[in-house]
PDB file of N, CA and C in Angstrom:
ATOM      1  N   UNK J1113      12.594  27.496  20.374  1.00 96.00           N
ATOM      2  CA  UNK J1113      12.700  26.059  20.541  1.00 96.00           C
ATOM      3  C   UNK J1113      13.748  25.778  21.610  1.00 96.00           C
ATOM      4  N   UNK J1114      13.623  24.756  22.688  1.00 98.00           N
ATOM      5  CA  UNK J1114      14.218  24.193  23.442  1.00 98.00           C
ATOM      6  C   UNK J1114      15.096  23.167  23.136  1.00 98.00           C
ATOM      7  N   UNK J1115      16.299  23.456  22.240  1.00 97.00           N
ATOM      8  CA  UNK J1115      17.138  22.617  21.079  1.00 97.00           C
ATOM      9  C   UNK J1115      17.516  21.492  22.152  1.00 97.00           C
ATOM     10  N   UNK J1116      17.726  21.903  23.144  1.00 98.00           N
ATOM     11  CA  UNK J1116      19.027  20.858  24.578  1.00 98.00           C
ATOM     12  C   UNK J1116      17.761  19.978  24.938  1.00 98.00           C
ATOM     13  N   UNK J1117      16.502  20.691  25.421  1.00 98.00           N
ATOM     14  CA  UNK J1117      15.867  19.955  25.927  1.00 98.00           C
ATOM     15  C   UNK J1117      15.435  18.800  25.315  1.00 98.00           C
ATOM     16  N   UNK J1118      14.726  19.166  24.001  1.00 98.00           N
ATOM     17  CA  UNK J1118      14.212  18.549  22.788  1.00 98.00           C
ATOM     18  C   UNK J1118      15.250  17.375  22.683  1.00 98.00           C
ATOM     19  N   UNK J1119      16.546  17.449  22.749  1.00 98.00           N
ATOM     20  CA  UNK J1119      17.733  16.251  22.163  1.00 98.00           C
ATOM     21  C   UNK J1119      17.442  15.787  23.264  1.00 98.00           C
ATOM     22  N   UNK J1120      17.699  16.213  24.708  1.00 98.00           N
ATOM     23  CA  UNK J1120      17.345  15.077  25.432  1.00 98.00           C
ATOM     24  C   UNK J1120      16.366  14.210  25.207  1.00 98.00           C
ATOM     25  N   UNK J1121      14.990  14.456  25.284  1.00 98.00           N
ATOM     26  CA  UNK J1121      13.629  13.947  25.228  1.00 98.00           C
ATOM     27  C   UNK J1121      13.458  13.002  23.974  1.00 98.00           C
ATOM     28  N   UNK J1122      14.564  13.359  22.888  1.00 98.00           N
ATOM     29  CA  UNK J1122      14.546  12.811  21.917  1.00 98.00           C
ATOM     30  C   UNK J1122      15.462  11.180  22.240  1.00 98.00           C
ATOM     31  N   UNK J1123      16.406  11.338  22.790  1.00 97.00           N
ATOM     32  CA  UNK J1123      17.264  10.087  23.080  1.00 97.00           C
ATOM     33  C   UNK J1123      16.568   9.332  24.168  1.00 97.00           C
ATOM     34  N   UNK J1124      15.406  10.096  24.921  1.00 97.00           N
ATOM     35  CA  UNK J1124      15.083   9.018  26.105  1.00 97.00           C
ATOM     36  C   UNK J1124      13.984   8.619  26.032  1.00 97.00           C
ATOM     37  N   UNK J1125      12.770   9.303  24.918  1.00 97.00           N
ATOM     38  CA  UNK J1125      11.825   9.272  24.999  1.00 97.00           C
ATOM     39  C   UNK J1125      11.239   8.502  23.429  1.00 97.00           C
ATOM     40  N   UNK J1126      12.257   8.439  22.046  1.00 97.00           N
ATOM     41  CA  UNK J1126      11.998   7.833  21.598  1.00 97.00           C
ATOM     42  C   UNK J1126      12.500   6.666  21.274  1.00 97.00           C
ATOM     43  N   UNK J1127      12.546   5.775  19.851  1.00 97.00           N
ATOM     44  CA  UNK J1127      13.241   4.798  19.379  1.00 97.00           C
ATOM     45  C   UNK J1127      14.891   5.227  18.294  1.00 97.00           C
ATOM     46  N   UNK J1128      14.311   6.440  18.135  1.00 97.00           N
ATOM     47  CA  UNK J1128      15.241   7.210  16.950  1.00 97.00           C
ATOM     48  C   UNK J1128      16.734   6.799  16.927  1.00 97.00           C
ATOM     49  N   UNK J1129      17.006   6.472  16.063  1.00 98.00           N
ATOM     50  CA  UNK J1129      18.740   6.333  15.934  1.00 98.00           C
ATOM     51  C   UNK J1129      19.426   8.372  15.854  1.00 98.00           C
ATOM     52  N   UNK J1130      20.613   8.026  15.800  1.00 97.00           N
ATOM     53  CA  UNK J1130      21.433   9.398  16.435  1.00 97.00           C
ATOM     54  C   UNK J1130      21.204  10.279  15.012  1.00 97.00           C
ATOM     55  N   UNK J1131      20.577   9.757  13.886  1.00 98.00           N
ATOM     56  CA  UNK J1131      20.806  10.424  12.474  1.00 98.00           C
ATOM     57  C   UNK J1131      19.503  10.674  12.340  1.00 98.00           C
ATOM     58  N   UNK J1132      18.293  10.060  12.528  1.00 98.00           N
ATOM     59  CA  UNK J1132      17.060  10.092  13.075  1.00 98.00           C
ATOM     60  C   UNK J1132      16.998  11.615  13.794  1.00 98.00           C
ATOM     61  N   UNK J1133      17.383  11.363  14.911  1.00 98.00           N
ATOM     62  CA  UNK J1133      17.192  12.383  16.170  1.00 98.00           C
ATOM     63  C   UNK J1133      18.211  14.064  15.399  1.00 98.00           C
ATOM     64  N   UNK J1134      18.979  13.830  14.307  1.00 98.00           N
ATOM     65  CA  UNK J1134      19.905  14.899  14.245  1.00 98.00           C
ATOM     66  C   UNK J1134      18.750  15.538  13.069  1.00 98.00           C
ATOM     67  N   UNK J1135      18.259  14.452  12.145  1.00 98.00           N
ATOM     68  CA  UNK J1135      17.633  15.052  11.438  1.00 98.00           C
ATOM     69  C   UNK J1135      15.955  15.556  11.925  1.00 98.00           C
ATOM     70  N   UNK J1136      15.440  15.359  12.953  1.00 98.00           N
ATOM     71  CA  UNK J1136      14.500  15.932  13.444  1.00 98.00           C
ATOM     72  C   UNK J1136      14.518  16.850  13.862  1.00 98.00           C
ATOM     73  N   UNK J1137      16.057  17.142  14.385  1.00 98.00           N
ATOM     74  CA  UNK J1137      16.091  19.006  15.786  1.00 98.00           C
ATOM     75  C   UNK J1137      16.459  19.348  13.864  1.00 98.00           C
ATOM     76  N   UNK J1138      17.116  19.063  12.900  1.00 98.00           N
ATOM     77  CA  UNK J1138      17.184  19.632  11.469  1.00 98.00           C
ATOM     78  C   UNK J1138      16.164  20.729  10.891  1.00 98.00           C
ATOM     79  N   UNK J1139      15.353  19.485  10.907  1.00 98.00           N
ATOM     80  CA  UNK J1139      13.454  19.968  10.247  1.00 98.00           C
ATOM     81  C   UNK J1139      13.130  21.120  11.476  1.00 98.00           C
ATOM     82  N   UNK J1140      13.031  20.794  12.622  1.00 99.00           N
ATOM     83  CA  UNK J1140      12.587  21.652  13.247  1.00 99.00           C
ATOM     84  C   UNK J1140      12.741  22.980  13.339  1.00 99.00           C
ATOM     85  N   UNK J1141      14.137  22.943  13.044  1.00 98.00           N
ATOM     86  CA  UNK J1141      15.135  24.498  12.730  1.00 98.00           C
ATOM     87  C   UNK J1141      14.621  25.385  11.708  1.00 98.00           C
ATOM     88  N   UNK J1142      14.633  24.343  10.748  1.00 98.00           N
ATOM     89  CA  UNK J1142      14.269  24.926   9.246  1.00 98.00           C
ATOM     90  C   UNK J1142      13.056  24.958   9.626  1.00 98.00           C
ATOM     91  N   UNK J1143      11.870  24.670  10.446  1.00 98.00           N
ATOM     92  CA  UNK J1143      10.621  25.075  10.216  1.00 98.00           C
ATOM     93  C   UNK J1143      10.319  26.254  11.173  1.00 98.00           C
ATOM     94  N   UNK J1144      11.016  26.636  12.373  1.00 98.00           N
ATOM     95  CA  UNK J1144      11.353  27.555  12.894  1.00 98.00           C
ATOM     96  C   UNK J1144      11.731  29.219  11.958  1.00 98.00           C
ATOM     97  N   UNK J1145      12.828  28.652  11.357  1.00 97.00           N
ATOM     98  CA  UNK J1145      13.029  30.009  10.119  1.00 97.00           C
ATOM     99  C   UNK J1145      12.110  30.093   9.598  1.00 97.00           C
ATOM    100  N   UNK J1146      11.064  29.444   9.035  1.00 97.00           N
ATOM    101  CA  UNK J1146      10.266  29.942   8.080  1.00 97.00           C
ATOM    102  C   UNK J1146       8.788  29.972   8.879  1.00 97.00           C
ATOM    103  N   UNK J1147       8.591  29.465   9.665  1.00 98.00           N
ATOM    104  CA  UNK J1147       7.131  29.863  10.505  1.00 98.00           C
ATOM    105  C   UNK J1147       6.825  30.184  11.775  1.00 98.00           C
ATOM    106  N   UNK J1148       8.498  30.395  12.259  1.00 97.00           N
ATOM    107  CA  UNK J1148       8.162  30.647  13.431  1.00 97.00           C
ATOM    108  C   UNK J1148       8.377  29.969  15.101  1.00 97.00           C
ATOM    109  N   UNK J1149       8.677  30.410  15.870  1.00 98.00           N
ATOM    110  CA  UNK J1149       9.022  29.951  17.421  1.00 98.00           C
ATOM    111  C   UNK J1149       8.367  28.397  17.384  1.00 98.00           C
ATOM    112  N   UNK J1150       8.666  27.423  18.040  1.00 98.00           N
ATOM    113  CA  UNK J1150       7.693  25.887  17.816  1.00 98.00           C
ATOM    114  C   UNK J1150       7.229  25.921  19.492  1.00 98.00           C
ATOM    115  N   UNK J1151       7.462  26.970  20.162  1.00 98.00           N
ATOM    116  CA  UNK J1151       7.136  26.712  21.286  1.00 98.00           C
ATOM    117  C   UNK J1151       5.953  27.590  21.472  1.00 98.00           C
ATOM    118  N   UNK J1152       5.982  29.026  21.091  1.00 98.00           N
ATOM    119  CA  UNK J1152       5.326  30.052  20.829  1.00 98.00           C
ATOM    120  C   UNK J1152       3.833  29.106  20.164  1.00 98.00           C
ATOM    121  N   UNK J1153       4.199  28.596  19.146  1.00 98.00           N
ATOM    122  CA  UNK J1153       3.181  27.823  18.506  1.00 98.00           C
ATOM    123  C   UNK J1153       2.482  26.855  19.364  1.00 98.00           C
ATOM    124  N   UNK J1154       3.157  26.389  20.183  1.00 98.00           N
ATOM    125  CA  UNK J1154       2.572  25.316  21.008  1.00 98.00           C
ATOM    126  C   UNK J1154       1.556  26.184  22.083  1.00 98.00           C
ATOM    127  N   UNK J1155       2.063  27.489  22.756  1.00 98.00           N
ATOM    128  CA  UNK J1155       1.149  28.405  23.358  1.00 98.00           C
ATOM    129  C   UNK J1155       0.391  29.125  22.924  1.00 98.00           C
ATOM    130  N   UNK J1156       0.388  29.364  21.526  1.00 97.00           N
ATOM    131  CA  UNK J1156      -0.916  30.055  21.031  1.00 97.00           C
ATOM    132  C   UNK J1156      -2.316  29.029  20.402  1.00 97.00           C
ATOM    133  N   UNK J1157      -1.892  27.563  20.612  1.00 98.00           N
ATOM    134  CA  UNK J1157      -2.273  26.790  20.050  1.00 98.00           C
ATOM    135  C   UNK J1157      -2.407  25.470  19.711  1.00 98.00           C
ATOM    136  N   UNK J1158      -1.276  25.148  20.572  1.00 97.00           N
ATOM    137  CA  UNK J1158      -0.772  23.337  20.734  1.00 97.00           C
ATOM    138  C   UNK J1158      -0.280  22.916  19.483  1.00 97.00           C
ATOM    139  N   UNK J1159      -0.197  23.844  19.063  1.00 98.00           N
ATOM    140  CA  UNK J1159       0.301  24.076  17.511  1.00 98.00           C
ATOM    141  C   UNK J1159      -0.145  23.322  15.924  1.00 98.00           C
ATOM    142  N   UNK J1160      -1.562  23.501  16.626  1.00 98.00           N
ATOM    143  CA  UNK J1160      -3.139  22.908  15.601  1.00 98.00           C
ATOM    144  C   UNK J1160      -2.970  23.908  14.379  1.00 98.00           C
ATOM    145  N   UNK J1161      -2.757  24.787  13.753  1.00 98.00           N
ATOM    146  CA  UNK J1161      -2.375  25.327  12.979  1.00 98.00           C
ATOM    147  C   UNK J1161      -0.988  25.476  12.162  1.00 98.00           C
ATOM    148  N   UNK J1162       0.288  25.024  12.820  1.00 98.00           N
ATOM    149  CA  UNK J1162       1.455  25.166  11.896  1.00 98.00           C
ATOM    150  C   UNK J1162       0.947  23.458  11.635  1.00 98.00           C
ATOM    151  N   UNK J1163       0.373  22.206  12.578  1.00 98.00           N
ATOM    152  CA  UNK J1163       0.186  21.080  11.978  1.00 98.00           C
ATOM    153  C   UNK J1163      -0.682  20.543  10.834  1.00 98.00           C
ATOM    154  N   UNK J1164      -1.757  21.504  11.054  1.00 98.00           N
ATOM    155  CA  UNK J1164      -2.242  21.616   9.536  1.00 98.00           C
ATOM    156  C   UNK J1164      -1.751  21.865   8.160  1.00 98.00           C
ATOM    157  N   UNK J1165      -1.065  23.119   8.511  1.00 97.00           N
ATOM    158  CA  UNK J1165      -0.112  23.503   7.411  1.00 97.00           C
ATOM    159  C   UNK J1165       0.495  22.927   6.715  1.00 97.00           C
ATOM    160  N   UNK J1166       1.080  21.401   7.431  1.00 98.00           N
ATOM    161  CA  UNK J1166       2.010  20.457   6.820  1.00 98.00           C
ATOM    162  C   UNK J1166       1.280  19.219   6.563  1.00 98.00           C
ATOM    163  N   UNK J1167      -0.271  18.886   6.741  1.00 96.00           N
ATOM    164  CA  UNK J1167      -0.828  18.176   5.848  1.00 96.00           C
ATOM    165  C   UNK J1167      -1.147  18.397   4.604  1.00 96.00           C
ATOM    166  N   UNK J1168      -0.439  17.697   3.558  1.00 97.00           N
ATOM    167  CA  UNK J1168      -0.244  17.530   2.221  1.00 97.00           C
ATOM    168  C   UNK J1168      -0.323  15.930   1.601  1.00 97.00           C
ATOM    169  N   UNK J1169      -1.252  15.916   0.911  1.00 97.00           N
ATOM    170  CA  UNK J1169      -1.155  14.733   0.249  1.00 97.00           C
ATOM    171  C   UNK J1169      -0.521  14.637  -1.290  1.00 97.00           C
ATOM    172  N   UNK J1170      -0.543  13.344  -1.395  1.00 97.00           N
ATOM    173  CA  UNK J1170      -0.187  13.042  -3.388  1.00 97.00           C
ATOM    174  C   UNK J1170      -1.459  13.762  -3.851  1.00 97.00           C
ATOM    175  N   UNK J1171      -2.629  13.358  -3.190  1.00 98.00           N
ATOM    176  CA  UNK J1171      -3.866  13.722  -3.725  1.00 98.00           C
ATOM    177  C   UNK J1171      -3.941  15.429  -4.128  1.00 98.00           C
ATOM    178  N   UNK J1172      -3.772  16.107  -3.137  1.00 97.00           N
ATOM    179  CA  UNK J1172      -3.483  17.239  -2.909  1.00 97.00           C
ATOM    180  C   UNK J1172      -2.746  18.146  -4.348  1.00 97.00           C
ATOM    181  N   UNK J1173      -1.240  17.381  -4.589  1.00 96.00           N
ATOM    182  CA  UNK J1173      -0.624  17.873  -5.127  1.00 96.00           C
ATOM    183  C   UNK J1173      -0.905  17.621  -6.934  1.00 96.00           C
ATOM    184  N   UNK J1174      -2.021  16.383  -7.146  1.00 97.00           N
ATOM    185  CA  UNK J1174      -2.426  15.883  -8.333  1.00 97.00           C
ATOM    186  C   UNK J1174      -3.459  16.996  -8.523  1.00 97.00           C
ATOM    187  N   UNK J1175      -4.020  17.842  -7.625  1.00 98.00           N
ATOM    188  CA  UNK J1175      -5.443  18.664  -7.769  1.00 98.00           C
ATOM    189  C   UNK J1175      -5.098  20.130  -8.051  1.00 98.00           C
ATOM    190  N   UNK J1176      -3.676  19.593  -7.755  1.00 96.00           N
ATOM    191  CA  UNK J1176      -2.530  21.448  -7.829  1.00 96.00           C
ATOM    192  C   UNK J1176      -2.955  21.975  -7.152  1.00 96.00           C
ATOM    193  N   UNK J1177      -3.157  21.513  -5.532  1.00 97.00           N
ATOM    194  CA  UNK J1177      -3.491  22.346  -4.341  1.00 97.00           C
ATOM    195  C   UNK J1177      -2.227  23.433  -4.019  1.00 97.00           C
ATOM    196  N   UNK J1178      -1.543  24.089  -3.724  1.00 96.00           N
ATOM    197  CA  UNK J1178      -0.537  25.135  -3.067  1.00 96.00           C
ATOM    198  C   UNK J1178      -0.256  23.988  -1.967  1.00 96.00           C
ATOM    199  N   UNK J1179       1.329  24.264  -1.566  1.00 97.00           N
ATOM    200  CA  UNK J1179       1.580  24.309  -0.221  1.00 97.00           C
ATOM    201  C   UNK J1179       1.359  25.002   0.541  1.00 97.00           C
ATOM    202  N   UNK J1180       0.864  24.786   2.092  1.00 97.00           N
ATOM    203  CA  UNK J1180       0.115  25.692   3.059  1.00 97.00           C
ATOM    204  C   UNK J1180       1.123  26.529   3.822  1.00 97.00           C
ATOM    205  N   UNK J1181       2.245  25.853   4.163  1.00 97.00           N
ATOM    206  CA  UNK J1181       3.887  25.909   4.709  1.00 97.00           C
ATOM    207  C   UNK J1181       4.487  26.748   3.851  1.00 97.00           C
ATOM    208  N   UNK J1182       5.112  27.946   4.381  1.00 95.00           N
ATOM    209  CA  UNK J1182       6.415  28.601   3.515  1.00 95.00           C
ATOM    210  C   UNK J1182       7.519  28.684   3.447  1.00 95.00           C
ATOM    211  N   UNK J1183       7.703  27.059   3.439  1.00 97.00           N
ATOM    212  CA  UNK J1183       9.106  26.602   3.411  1.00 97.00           C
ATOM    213  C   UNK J1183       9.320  26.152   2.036  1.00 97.00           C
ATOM    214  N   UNK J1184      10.230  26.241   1.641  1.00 94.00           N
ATOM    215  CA  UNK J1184      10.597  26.546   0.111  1.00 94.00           C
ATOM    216  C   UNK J1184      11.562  24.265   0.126  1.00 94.00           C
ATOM    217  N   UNK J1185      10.475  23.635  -0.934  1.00 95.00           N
ATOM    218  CA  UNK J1185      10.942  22.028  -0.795  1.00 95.00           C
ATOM    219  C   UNK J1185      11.494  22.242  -1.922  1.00 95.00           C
ATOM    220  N   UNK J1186      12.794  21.352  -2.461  1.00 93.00           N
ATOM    221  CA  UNK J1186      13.500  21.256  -3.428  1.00 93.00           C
ATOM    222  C   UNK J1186      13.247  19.422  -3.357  1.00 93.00           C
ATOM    223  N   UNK J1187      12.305  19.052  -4.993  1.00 93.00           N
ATOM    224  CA  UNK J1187      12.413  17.678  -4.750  1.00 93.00           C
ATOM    225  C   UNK J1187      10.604  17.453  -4.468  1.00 93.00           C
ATOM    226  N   UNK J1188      10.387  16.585  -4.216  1.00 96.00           N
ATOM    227  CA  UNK J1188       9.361  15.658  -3.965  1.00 96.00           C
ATOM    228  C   UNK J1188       8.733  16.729  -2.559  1.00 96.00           C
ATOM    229  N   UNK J1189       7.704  17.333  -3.029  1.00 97.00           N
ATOM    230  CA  UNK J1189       7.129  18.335  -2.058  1.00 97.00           C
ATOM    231  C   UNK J1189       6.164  17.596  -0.883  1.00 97.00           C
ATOM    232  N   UNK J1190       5.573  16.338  -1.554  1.00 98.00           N
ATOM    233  CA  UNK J1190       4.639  15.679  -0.647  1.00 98.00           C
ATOM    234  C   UNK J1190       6.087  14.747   0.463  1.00 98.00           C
ATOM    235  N   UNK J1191       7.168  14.463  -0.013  1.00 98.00           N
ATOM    236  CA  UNK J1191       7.559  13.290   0.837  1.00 98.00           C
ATOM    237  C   UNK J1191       8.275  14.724   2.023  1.00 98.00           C
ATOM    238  N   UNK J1192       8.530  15.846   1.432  1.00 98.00           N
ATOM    239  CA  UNK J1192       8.937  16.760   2.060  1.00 98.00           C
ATOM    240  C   UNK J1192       8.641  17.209   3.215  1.00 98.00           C
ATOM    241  N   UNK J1193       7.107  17.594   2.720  1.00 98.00           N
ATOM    242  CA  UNK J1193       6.286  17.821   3.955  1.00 98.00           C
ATOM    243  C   UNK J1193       5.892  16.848   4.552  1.00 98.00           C
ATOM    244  N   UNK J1194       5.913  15.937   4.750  1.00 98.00           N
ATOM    245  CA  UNK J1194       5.403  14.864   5.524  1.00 98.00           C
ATOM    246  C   UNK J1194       6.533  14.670   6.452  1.00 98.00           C
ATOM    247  N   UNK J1195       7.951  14.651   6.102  1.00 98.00           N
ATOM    248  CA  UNK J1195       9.069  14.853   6.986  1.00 98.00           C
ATOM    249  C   UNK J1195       9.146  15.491   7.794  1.00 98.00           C
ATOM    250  N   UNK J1196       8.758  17.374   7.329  1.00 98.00           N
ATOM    251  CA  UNK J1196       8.179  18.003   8.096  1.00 98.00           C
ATOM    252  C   UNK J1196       7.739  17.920   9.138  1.00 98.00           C
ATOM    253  N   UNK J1197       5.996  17.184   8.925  1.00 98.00           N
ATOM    254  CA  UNK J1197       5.253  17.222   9.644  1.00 98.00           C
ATOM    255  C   UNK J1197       6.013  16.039  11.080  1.00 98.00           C
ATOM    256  N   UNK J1198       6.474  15.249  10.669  1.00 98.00           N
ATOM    257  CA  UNK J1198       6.937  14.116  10.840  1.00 98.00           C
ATOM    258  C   UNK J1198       7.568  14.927  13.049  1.00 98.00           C
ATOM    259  N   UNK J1199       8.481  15.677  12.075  1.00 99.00           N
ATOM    260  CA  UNK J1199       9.637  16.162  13.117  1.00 99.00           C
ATOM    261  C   UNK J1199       9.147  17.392  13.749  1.00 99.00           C
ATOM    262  N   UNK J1200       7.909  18.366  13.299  1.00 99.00           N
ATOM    263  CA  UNK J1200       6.781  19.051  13.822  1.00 99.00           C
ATOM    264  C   UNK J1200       5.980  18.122  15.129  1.00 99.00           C
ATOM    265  N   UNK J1201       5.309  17.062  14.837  1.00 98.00           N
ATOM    266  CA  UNK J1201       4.981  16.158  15.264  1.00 98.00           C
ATOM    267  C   UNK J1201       5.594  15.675  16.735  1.00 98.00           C
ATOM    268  N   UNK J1202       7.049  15.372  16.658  1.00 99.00           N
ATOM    269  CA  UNK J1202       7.613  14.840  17.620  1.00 99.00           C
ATOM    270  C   UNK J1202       8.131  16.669  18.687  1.00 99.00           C
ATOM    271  N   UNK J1203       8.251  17.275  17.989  1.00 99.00           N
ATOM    272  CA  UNK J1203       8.487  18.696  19.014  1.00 99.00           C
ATOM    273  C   UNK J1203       6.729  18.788  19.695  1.00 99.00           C
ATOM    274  N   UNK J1204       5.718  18.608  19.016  1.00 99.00           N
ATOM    275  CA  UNK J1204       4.560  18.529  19.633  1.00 99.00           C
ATOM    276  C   UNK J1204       4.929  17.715  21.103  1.00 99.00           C
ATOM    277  N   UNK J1205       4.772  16.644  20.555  1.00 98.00           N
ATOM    278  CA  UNK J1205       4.855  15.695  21.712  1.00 98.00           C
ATOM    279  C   UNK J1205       5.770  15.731  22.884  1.00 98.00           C
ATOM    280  N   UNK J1206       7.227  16.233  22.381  1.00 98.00           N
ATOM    281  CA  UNK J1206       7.928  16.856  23.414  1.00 98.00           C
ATOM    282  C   UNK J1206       7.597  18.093  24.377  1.00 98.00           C
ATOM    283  N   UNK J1207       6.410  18.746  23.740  1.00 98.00           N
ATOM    284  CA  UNK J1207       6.232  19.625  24.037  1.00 98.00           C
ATOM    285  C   UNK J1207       4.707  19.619  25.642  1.00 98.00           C
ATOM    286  N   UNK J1208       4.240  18.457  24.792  1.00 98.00           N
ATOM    287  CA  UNK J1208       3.057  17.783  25.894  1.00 98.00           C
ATOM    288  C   UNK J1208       3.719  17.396  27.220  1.00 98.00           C
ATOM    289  N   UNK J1209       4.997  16.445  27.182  1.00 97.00           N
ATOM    290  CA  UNK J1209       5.849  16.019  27.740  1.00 97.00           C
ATOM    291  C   UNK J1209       6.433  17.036  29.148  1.00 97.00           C
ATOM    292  N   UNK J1210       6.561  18.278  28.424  1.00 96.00           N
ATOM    293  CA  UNK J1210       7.749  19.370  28.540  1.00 96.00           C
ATOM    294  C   UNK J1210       7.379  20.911  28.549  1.00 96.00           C
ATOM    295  N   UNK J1211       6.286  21.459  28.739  1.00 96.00           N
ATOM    296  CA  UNK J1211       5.360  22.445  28.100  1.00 96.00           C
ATOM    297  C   UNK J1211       6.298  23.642  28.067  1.00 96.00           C
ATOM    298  N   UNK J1212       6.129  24.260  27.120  1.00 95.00           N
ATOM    299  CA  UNK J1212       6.911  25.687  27.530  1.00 95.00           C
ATOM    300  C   UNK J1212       6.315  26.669  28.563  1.00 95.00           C
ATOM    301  N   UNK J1213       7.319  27.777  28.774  1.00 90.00           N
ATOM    302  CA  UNK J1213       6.751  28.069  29.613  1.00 90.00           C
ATOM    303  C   UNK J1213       6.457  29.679  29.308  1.00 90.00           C
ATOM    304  N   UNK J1214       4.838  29.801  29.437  1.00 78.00           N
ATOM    305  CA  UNK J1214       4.372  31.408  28.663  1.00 78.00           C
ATOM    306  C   UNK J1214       5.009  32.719  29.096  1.00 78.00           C
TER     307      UNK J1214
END
């Protein structure tokens, strides 16, 4: 992950307040430890597969589906992953922005 770049792109490119933006490069970190490079992901894939991973619904979790993600949530697993996906999401887009480079 491009932590410097990403904070930039994050202060110029979105609306995010500074706790916003701290807790997004956050998620990203932690989703890094547990699945992997977010840039790597973006080149094997635009990263259509770790974004799947982190679709989870209430529905989902009422049917006792598994989490797809092996990130370990303490707490409310659906509002979890959706945070996740949330701050997955915006490294995407930084990433459209910003492409890595293979």
């Amino acid at each position: 992950m491009r932590i410097d770049d990403f904070s930039k792109w994050l202060e110029v490119h979105t609306d995010l307040g500074t706790r916003a933006q701290s807790d997004a490069k956050s998620r990203c970190k932690r989703i890094e430890k547990y699945e992997g490079d977010l840039d790597q992901h973006f080149i094997n894939d635009s990263m259509f597969d770790l974004l799947e991973r982190f679709k989870y619904s209430r529905h989902d979790q009422e049917a006792g589906i598994s989490l797809k993600h092996k990130i370990i949530i303490k707490g409310d697993e659906v509002n979890g992953t959706a945070s996740l996906l949330n701050a997955a999401n915006l490294y995407y887009k930084f990433c459209l922005a910003s492409p890595p480079k293979k």
